[in-house]
Amino acid sequence: MEKIVGLGKWAVIDIETTGISSLEDSIIDIGFLEFEGTKLARKFNSLVQYDGELSYFIQKLTGIKKKMLRQAPTLKSLLPDIEELFGYNLVAHNADFERSFLRPFFDKIDDGSTREQFQDSLYFLALLFPEKSSLNLESFIIDFNIAEKEQHRAYSDAIDLLKVMLTAVGVVMKRPVQYATLRSQFIAYGLAQEWFFSFLTMGEDALYQIADAIDYNLTESVEHFLEKERNLQNSKNVHLATGSVDKAFSGENIKKILQDSDNISQTLPGYKFRQAQVDFALRVGQSFKNKVHAIIQAPTGTGKTLGYLLPAMLFSKSEKKQVLVVTGTKTLQRQAQTKDVPAALDILQIKEREFRSSFLIGASNHLCELAFRQQQNDGDMLKATRPFEERFTDLYFEMVFFYNQHAGDDNFIAVDDLPYLFKKKILPFKKRTDELAVDYRTCAGKNCVYRQACSYLNGLINAQDADLIISNHAMMFSWPKSLPMPEYVVVDEAHKLEKETTSAFMIDVTSEKFHQLLESITHNYGIGSLYYLIANSKEFQDDATAIIEKIRNSLADLAPMIKGGVEELTESVELYFKKLPKYTELYWNEVPMFTKESSNDNLSVAILGQLDRLQSYLKGVEFIFSPYSSQFQFENFDSDEKKMAYAKFEVFIEQVHDLMVGLEHGLNAKEGYCNSLKYHQEFGVALESAPINVGKIISEQVLARSAAAVFTSATLGNVDGTSGGKGIEWATGYLYADPAKRFKTGLFLPPVFDYKNRTKIFLCDDVPSIHDNSFVSKTLKEAIEIINALEGRSLILFSSKARFEVAREILIGEFEGKIPIFIQGMGNNVVDDFKKAPMGVLLGMEVFGEGIDIPGMALQFVFVDKIPDLRMDHVINVRREFYEREIGNEFVDYYLSGRTRSLQQKLGRLLRTESDLGAAMIVDSRAKNWKGRTMEQFISLMRPYHIQRKNIKDAKVEIIEFITKINQA
Ligand code: SF4
């Protein structure tokens, strides 16, 4: 038997509590498995007596009922069992939670001997599976086929966590190179003393002994996971449909291909020919062929993605022109690259090697291995004396680069894929992420020894030769200089462009940016690189020490002034906002930025003075460094080290410059921009300068550079574009294009589904105000009758967290044990579970309702707690005025159509296939005040949905009748 070194006495532990605060909430369930080495020494599982109120949510989450707790042993009587763990290694997932509740018990018995050590499996599992963005326990439980979900009971979760850890090590042991790398890097980063290293290296026999002790079939689980991985790999090699397909780029041929249901359904089972899809594809083809821009609304069910991919691919092949497809989100971008493009190739009978598609994301979303290795050369990274979080961070990135070296072109880990939890919780992790994000200027390109596995460089190389580039909205505005932007473009999810353009062109100054600058000054980020350059430069050789000393002293004077200035500003802005009647601690507060001329109170005058002072401090920083920014030239450096050092220094200088530009803009509004001052209890101050005419920007940045750009979405205006479409023409820049360069009108394809006969949508305004305490209970009372009549099949959406939480308690209290309830945030797969359940209720927040796809009988009723609002940012108000002045009727085209578009997205859940049917109830007392014309415009914008105004009780009766009658038929 292998010798067990270092496991010692340990336990896997989990608790359930009445809430998340260790000061206010109580433990109600505790479970652990105690080990000595590989020997299971004790199992412990007990509920804990509790007489207080237990929310329905906790009861639902854990399955623990109030009466179970009344009969349970008291915490006092259980303490001796818990206290026996004093001095143990206590393994828990996200262990901060367990630590906060359990530590006080151990504190009380602290006799000076070795204390318990909480070991967080989050860190351990992240090192073994760096490709996983979500590290919650349930995602591992599901991935490893241990259970269908997390039980949220202490003992079973502790067992499941142990199974997860065993499987994780078992899987990694089957990958010898990764396993060896991991072990050697644990040692290299000074982490071999950590308890988890003992667990990782305990050896196969020991691993299986532990598995046997808990009756766990480890071999089967490891094999199952590896098999799943192999299958996933194989599924990427899309089967080539049989037959022959003409590759000509012509309208006739596109029609013929889409009419060939037999061919397409070999790749997309269930495919049905749709005229709307042909019309869509033909318009894309015409746009490219005739070099004219187009706008196309393609309602749900049109088959939009295939509709643009087929003509785009045929065009690219036959005309030898690159086509760019931009999606709304990076998730959709990955989906296009990994599923939609391979499917389209399959349909067209084109082999992957004959058509090159490339996946392009921004430089700063890639990770630079050379930068990582150069930091290691500093020697500091391997010091065992560094805090655990720093060493963990670097080992984690080591494993990320190991993964990226072996991943395919589309599977690499990007900055966006790194676990959000670490970015938020671990400061060195966030810092390292920023440092390693690729800066195109520092890339050593063909001189880099890591270039072969570099996702950034490979992305650019692939894009250069690609027939089709798949990218995202944000990239259009930060296109790599080294790569010509394709002249033929399809912009999907075009209704989101306004938001993306606003953030891409926003100029801002925030407390966070000032704190980052102070961090850089304190830790010499970028400044240290300048010292290195000065010390190694011929020009400064004799004076290097004196110069560096002078810079240090000047910064030492300025940094406290900047810090004090930011604190002063934050205090004044806080006072200013807290005087406003609408001040809220929950969200950002915002006012139009005042100027010297418009400020008429002491506080605003003080704020302007403080901003002025900050500006002069920044000028001081700029003054310190200006001799060196002008002295050194990037291209004159003779080594990569010096180039990299200069680029790091430039990043620091840009940080200063960015703040200066932000302050300059914030204090003196630039033409075409509007300024606002914001305050948030948690995030501090923001001074924002936002572009007003986004359409003009897109016309200059995208349309002017393109031979043909196609903008498409399922929700641009109403059904035929007679209402709302003009707002999109403006927001996409279409309105500014030369009329000879665009189709005269947008193409608004007819709905694929029978909305008139298969939906009933009621707007009920005879309800309490949304701010009334009784709003949720009174409106849900009627919805509950519908849910009961349909025996579930309902999606309930609330637009605020407070209302969502009240609704959650009501719905669980009403339906628990009768109709399954699925709640957003409660588990990883709520939507899938809801779809699979024969009947259920799905509760979520407003935006949750826009991103889910539930075809069939599982969903027949949608409840929406209000007509969605536009975010009333200052820039939105200014845009409305601008639109009215320069373009047309802002109320219909911009304001109301923005709201109806969002509502249509939610109602879009009802009909996903031709045989679906459903009803919706939108409750909003504000609609009572809508004058006749407004209501007409709202109803018109909502078409193809037929909105009926009804009192809530009548609406309820009609919905029940409508659905039950059709279901029975
Ligand atoms: S090729 Fe450029 S971005 Fe990639 S690792 Fe090397 S220096 Fe970094």
CSV table of C-alpha atoms and ligand atoms in Angstrom, one decimal, residues 367-371 438 442-445 448-451 454 456-457 644, ligand 1:
chain,number,residue,atom,x,y,z
A,367,LEU,CA,-4.2,35.9,-22.1
A,368,CYS,CA,-0.5,36.5,-22.9
A,369,GLU,CA,1.8,33.6,-21.9
A,370,LEU,CA,4.9,35.6,-22.6
A,371,ALA,CA,3.9,38.2,-20.1
A,438,VAL,CA,-3.0,40.9,-24.2
A,442,THR,CA,3.4,44.3,-26.4
A,443,CYS,CA,2.9,41.2,-28.5
A,444,ALA,CA,6.3,39.9,-29.7
A,445,GLY,CA,4.5,38.2,-32.6
A,448,CYS,CA,7.5,35.0,-29.3
A,449,VAL,CA,8.4,31.5,-28.2
A,450,TYR,CA,4.8,30.9,-27.1
A,451,ARG,CA,3.2,32.0,-30.4
A,454,CYS,CA,-1.2,31.7,-28.4
A,456,TYR,CA,-4.5,35.8,-29.7
A,457,LEU,CA,-2.0,35.4,-32.5
A,644,MET,CA,7.6,44.8,-22.9
B,1,SF4,S1,2.3,35.8,-29.3
B,1,SF4,FE1,2.1,37.8,-28.4
B,1,SF4,S2,0.2,37.7,-27.1
B,1,SF4,FE2,0.8,35.6,-27.7
B,1,SF4,S3,2.0,34.9,-25.9
B,1,SF4,FE3,3.4,35.8,-27.4
B,1,SF4,S4,3.6,37.9,-26.8
B,1,SF4,FE4,1.8,37.2,-25.8
